[in-house]
PDB file of N, CA and C in Angstrom:
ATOM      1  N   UNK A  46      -8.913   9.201  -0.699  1.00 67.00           N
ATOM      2  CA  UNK A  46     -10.225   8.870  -1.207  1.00 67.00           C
ATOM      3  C   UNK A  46     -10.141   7.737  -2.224  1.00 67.00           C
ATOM      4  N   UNK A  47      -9.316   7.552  -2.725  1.00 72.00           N
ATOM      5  CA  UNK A  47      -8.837   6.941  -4.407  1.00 72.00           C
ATOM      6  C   UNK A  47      -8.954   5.483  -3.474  1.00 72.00           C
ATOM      7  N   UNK A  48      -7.950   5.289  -2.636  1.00 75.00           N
ATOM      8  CA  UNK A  48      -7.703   3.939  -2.140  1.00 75.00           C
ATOM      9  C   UNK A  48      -8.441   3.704  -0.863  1.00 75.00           C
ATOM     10  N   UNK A  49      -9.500   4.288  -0.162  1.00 79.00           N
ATOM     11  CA  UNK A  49     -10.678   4.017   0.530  1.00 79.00           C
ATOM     12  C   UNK A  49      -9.968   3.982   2.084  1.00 79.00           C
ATOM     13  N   UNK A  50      -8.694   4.671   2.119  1.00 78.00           N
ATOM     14  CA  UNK A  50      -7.873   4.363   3.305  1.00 78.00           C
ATOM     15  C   UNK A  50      -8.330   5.754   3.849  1.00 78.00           C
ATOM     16  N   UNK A  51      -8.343   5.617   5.308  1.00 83.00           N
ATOM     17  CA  UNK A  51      -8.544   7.244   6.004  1.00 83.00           C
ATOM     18  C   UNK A  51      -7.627   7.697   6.506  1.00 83.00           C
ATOM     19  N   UNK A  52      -7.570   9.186   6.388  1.00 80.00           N
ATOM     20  CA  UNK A  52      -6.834  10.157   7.023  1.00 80.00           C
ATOM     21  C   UNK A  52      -6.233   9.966   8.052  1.00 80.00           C
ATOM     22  N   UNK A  53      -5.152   9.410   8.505  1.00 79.00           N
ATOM     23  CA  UNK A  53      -4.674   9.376   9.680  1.00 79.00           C
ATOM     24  C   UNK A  53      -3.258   8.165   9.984  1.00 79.00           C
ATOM     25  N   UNK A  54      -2.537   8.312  10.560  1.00 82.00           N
ATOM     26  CA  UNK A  54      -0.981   7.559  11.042  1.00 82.00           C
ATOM     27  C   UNK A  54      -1.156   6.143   9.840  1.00 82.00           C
ATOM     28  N   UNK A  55      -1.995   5.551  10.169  1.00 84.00           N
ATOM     29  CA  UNK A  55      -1.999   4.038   8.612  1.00 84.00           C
ATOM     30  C   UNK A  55      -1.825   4.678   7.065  1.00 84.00           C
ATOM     31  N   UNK A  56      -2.825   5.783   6.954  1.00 84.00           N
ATOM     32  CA  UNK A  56      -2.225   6.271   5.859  1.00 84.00           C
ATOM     33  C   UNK A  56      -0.795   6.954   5.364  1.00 84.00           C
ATOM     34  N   UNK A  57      -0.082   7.583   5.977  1.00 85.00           N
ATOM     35  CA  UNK A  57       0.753   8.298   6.123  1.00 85.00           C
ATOM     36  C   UNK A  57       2.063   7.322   6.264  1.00 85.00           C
ATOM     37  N   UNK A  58       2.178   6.267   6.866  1.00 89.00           N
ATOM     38  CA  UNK A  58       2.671   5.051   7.763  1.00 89.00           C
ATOM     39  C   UNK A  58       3.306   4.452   5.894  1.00 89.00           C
ATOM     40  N   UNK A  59       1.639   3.796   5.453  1.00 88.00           N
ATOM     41  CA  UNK A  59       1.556   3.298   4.062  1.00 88.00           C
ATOM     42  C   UNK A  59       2.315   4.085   2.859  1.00 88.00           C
ATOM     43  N   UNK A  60       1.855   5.450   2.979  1.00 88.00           N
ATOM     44  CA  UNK A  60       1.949   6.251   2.309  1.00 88.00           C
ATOM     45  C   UNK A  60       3.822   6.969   1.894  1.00 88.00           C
ATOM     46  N   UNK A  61       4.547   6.733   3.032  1.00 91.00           N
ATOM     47  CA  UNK A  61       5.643   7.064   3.363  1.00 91.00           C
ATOM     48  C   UNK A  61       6.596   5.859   3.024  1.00 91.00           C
ATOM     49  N   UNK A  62       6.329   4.652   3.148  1.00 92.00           N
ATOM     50  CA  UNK A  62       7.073   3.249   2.815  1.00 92.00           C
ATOM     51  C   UNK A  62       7.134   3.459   1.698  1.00 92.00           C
ATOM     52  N   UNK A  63       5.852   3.418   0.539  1.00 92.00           N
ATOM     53  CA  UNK A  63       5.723   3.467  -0.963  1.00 92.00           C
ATOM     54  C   UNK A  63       6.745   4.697  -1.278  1.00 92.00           C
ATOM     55  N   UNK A  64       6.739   5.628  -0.479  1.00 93.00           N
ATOM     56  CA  UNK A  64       7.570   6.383  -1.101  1.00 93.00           C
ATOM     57  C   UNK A  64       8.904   6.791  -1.128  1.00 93.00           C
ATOM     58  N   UNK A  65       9.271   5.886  -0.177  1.00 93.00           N
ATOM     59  CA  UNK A  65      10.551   5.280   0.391  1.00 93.00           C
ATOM     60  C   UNK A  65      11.303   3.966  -0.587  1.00 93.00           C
ATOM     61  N   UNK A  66       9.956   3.268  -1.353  1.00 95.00           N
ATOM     62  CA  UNK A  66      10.327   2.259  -1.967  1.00 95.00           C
ATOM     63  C   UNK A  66      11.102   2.887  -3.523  1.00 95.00           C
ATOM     64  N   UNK A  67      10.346   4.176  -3.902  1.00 95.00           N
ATOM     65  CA  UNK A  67      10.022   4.711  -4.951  1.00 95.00           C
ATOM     66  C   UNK A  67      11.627   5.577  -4.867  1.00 95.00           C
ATOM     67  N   UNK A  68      11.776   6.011  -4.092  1.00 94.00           N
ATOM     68  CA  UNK A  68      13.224   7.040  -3.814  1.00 94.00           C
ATOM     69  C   UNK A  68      14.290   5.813  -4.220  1.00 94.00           C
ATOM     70  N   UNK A  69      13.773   4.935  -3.783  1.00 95.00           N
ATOM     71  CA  UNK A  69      14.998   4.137  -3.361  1.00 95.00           C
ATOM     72  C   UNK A  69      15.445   3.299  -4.888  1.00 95.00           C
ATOM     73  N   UNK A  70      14.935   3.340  -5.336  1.00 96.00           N
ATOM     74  CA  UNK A  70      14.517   2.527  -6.901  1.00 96.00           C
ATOM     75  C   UNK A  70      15.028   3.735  -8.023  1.00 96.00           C
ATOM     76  N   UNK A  71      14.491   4.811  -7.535  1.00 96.00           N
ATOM     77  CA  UNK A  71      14.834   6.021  -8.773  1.00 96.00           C
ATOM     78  C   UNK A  71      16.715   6.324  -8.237  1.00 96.00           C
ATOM     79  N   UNK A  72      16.983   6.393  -7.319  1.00 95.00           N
ATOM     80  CA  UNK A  72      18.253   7.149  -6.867  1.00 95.00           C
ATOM     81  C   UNK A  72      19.795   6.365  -6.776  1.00 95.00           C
ATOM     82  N   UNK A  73      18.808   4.982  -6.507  1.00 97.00           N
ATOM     83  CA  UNK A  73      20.175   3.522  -6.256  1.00 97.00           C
ATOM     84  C   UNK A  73      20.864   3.563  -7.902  1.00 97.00           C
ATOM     85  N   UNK A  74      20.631   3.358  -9.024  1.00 97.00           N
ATOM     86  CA  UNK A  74      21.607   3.220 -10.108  1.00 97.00           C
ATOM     87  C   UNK A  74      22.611   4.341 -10.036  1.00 97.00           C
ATOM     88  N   UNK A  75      22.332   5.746  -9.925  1.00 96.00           N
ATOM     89  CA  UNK A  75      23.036   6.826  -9.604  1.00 96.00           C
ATOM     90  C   UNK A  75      24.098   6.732  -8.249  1.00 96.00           C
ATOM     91  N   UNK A  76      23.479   6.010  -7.435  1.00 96.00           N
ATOM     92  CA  UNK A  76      24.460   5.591  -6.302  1.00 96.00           C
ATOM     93  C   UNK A  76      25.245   4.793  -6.805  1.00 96.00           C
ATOM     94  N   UNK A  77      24.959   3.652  -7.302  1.00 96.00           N
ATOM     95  CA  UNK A  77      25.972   2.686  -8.053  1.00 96.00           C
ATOM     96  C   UNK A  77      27.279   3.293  -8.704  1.00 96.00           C
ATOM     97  N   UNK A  78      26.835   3.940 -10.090  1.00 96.00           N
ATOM     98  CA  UNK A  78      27.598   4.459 -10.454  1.00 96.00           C
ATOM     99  C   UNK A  78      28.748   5.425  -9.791  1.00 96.00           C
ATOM    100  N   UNK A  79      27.710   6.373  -8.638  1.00 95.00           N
ATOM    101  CA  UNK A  79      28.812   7.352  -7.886  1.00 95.00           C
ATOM    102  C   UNK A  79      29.793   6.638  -7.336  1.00 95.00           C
ATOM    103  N   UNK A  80      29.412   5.708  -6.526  1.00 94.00           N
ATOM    104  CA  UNK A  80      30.388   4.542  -5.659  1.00 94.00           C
ATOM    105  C   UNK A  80      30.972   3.633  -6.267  1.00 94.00           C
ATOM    106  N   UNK A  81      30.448   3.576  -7.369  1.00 94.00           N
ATOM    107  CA  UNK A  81      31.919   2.653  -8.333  1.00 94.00           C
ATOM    108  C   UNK A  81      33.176   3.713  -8.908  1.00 94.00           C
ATOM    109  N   UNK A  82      32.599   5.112  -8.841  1.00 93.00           N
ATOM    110  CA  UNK A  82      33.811   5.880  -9.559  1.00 93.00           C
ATOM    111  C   UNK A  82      34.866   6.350  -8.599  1.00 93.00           C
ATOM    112  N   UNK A  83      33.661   6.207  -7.303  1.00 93.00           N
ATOM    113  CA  UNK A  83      34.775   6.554  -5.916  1.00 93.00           C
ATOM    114  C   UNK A  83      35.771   5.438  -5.797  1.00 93.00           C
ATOM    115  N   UNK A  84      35.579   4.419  -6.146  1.00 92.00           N
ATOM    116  CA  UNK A  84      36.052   3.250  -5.383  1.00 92.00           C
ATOM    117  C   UNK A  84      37.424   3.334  -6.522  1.00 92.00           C
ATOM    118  N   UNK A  85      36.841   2.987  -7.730  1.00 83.00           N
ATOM    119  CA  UNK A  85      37.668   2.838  -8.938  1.00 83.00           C
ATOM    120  C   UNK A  85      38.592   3.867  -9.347  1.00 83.00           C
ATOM    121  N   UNK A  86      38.512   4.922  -8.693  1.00 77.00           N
ATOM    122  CA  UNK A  86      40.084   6.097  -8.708  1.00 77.00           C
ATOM    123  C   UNK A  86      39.811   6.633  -9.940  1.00 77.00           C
ATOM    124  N   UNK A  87      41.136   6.224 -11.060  1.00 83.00           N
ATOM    125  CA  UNK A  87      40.862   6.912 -11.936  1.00 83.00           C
ATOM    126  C   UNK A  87      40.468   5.883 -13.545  1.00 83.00           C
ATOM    127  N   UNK A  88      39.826   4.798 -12.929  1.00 87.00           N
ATOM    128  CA  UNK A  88      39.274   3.566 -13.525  1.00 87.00           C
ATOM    129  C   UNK A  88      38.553   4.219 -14.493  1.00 87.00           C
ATOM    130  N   UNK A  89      37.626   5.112 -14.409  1.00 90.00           N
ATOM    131  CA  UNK A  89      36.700   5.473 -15.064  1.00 90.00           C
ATOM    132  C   UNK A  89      37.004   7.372 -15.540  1.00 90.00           C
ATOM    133  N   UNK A  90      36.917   7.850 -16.734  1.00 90.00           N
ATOM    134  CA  UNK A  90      36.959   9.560 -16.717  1.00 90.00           C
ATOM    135  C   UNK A  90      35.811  10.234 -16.663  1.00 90.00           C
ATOM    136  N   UNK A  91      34.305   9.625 -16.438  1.00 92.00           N
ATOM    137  CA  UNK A  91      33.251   9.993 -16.433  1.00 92.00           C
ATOM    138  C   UNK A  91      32.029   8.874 -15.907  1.00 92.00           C
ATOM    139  N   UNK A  92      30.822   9.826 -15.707  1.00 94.00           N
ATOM    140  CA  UNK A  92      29.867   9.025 -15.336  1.00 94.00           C
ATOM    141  C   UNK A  92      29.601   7.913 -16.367  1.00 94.00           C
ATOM    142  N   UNK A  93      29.215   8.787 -17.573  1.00 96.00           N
ATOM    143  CA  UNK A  93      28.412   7.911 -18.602  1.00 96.00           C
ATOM    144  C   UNK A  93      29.838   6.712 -19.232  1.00 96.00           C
ATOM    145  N   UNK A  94      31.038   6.394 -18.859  1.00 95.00           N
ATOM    146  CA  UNK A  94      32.049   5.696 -18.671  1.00 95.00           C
ATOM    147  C   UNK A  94      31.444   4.521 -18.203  1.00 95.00           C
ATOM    148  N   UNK A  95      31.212   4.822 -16.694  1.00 95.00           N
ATOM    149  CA  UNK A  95      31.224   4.030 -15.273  1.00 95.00           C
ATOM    150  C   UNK A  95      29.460   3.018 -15.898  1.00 95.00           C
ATOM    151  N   UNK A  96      28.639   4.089 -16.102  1.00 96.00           N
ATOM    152  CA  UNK A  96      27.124   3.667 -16.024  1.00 96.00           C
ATOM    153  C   UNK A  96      27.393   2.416 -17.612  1.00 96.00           C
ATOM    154  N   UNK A  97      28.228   2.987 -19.224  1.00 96.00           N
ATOM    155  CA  UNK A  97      28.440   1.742 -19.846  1.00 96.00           C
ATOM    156  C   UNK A  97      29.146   0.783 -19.344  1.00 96.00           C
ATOM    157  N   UNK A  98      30.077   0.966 -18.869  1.00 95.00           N
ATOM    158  CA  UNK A  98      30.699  -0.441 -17.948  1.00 95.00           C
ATOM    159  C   UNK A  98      30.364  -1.631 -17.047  1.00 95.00           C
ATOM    160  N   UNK A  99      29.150  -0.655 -16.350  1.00 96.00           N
ATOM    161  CA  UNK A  99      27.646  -1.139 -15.862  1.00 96.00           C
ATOM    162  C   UNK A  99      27.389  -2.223 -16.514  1.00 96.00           C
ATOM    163  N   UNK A 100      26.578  -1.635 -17.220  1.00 97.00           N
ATOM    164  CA  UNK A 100      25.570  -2.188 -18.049  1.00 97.00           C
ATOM    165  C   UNK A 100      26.259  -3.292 -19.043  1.00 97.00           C
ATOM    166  N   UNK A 101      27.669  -3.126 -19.254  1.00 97.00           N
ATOM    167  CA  UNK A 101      28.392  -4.322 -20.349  1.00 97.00           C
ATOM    168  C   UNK A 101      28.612  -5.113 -19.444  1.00 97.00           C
ATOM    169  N   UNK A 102      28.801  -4.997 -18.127  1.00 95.00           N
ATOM    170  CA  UNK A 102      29.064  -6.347 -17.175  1.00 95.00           C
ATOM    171  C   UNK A 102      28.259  -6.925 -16.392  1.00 95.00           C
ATOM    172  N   UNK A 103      26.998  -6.138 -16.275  1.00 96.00           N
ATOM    173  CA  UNK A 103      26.422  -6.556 -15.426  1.00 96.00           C
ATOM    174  C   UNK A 103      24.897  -6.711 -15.688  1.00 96.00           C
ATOM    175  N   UNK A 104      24.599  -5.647 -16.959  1.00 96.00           N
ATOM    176  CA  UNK A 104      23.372  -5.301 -17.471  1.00 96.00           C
ATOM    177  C   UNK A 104      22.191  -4.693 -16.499  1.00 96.00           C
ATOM    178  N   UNK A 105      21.471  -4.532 -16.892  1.00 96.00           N
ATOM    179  CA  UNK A 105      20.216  -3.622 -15.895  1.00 96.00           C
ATOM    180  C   UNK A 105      20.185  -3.967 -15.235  1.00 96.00           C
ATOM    181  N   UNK A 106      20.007  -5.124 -14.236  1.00 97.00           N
ATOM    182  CA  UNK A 106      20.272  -5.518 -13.365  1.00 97.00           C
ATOM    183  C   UNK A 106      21.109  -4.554 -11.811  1.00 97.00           C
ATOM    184  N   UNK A 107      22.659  -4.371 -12.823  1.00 96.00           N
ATOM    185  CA  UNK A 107      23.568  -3.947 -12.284  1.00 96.00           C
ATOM    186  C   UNK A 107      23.598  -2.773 -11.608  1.00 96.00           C
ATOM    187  N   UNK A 108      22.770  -1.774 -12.495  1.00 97.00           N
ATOM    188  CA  UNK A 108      22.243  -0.677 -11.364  1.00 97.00           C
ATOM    189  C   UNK A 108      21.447  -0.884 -10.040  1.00 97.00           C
ATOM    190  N   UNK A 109      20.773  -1.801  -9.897  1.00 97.00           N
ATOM    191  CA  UNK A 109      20.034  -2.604  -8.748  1.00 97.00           C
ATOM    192  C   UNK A 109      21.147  -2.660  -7.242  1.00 97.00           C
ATOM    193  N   UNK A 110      22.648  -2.947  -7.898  1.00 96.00           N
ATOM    194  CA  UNK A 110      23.147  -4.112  -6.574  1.00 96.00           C
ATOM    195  C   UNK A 110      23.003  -3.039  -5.638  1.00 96.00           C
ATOM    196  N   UNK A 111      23.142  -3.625  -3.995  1.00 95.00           N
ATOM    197  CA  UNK A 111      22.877  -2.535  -3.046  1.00 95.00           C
ATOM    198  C   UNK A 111      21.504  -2.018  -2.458  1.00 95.00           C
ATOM    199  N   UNK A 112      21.022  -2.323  -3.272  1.00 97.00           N
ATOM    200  CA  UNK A 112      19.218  -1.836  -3.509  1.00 97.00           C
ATOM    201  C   UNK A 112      18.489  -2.245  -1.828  1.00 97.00           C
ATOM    202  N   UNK A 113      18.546  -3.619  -1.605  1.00 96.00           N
ATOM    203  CA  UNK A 113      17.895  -3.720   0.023  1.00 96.00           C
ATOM    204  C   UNK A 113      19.077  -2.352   0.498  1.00 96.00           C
ATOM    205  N   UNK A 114      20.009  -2.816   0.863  1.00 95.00           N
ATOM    206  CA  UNK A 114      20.995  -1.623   1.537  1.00 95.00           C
ATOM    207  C   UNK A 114      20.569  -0.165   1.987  1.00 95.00           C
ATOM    208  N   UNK A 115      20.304   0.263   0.069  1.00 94.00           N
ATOM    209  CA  UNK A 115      19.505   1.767   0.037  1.00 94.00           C
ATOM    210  C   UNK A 115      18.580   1.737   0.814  1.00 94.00           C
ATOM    211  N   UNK A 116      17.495   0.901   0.818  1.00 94.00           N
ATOM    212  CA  UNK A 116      16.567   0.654   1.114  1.00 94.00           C
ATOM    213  C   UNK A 116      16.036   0.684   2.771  1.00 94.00           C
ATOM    214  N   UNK A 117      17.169  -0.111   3.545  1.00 94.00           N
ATOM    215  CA  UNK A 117      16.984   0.048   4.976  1.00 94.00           C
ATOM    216  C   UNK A 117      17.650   1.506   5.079  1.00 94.00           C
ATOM    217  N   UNK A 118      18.444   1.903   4.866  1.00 92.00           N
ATOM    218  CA  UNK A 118      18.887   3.494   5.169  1.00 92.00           C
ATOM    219  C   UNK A 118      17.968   4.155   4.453  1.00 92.00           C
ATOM    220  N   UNK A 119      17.056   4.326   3.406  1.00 90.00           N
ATOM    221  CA  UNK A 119      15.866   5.375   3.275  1.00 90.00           C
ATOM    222  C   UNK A 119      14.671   5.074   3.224  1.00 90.00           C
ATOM    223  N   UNK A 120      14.406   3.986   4.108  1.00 90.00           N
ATOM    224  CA  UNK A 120      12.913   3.814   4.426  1.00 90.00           C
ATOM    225  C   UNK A 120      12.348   4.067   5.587  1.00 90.00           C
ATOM    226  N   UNK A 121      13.808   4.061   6.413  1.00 92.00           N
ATOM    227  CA  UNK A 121      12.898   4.461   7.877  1.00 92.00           C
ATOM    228  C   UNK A 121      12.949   5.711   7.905  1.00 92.00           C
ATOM    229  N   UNK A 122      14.215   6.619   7.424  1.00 92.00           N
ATOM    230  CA  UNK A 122      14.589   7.708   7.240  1.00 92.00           C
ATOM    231  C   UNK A 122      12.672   8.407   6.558  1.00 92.00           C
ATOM    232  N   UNK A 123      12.525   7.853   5.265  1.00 91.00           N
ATOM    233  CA  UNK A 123      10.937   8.735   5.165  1.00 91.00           C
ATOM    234  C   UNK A 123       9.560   8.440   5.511  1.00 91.00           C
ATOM    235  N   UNK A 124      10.269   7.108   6.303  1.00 92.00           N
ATOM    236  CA  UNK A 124       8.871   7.009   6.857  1.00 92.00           C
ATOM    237  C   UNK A 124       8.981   7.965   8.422  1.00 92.00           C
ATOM    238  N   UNK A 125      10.347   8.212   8.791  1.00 93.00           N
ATOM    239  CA  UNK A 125      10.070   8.853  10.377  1.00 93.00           C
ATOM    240  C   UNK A 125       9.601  10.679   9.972  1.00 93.00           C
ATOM    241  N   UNK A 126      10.497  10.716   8.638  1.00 92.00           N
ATOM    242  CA  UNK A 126      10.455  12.505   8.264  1.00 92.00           C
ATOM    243  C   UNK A 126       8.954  12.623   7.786  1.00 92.00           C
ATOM    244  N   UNK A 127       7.737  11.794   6.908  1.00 90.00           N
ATOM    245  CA  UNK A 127       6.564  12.049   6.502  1.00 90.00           C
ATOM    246  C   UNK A 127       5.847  11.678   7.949  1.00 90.00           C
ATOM    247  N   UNK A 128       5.746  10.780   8.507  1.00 90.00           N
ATOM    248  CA  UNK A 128       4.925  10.926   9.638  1.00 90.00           C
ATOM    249  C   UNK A 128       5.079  12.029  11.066  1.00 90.00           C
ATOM    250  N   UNK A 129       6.598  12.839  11.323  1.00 92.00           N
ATOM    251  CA  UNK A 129       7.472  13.923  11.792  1.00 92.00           C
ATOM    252  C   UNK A 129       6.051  15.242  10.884  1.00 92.00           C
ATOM    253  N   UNK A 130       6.724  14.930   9.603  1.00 89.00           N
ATOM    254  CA  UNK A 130       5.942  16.303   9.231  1.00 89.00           C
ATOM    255  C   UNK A 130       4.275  16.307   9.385  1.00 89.00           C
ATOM    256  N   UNK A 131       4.119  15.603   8.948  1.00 87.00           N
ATOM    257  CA  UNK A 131       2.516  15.367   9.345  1.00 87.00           C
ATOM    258  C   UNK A 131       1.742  15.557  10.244  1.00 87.00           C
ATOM    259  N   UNK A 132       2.695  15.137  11.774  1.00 87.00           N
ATOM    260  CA  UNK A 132       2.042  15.288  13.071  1.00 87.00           C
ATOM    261  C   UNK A 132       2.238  16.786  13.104  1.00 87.00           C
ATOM    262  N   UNK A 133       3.262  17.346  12.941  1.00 91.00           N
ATOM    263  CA  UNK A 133       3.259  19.014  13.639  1.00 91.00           C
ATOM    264  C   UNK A 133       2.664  19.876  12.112  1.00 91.00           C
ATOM    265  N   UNK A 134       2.265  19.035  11.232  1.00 87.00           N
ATOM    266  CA  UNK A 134       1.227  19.495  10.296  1.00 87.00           C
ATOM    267  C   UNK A 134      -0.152  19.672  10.961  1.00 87.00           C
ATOM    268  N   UNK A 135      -0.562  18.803  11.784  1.00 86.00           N
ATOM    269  CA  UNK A 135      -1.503  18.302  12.174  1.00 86.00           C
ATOM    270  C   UNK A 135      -1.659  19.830  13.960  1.00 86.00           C
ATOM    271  N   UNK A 136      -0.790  19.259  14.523  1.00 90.00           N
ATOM    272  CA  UNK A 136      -0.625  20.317  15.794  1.00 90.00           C
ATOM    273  C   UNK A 136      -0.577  21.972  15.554  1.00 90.00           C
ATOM    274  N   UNK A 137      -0.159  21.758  14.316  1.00 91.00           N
ATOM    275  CA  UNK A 137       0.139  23.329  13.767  1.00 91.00           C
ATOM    276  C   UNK A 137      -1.936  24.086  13.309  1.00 91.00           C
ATOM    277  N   UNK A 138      -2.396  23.191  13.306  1.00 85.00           N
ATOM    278  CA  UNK A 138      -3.789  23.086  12.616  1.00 85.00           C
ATOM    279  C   UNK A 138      -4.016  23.238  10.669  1.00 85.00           C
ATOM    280  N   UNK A 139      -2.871  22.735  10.502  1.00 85.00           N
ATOM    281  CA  UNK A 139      -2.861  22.538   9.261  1.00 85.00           C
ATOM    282  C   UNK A 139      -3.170  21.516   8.545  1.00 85.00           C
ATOM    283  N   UNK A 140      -3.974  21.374   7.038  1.00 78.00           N
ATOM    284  CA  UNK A 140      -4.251  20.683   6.541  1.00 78.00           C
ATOM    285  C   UNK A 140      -3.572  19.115   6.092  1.00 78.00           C
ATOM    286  N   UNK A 141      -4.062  17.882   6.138  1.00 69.00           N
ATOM    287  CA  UNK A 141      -2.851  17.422   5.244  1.00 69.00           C
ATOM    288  C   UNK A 141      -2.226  17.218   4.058  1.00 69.00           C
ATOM    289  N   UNK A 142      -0.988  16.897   3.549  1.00 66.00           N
ATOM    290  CA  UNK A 142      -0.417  17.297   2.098  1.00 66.00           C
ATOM    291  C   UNK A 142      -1.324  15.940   1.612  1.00 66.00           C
TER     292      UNK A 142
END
């Protein structure tokens, strides 16, 4: 109602990208860090190690790198699982979320 878009596959379509964009933005610095401590052995003895090391070399930014990457692996991923749930939301005769 808010954004004048109707009920149906465009919304959901829209609705599922944004939130694909949004996953992908909140979860990628945490990936960074995990995959720099994997990579780096025993480079680092902790997260909050790895995440200042980050940030002294690379600055905010640095949580970013990878980001398209994340991005093609979890955008189609929630755009196929929100429009998936939706339809047998829909077949089931259930409302939508």
């Amino acid at each position: 109602k808010t954004t004048g878009m109707k009920e149906g596959t465009g919304l959901h379509l829209t609705s599922s990208m944004i939130a694909g964009l949004v996953t992908t933005t909140i979860t990628n610095p945490l990936d960074v860090i995990k995959t720099r401590m994997f990579v780096g052995g025993k480079t680092y003895s902790n997260a909050f190690q790895c995440a200042a090391d980050v940030m002294k070399k690379d600055g905010l930014i640095g949580f970013m790198k990878g980001w398209s990457a994340s991005y093609a692996r979890l955008g189609p991923h929630t755009v196929i699982m929100f429009l998936t749930a939706e339809r047998l939301r829909k077949y089931a005769g259930l409302q939508s979320l």
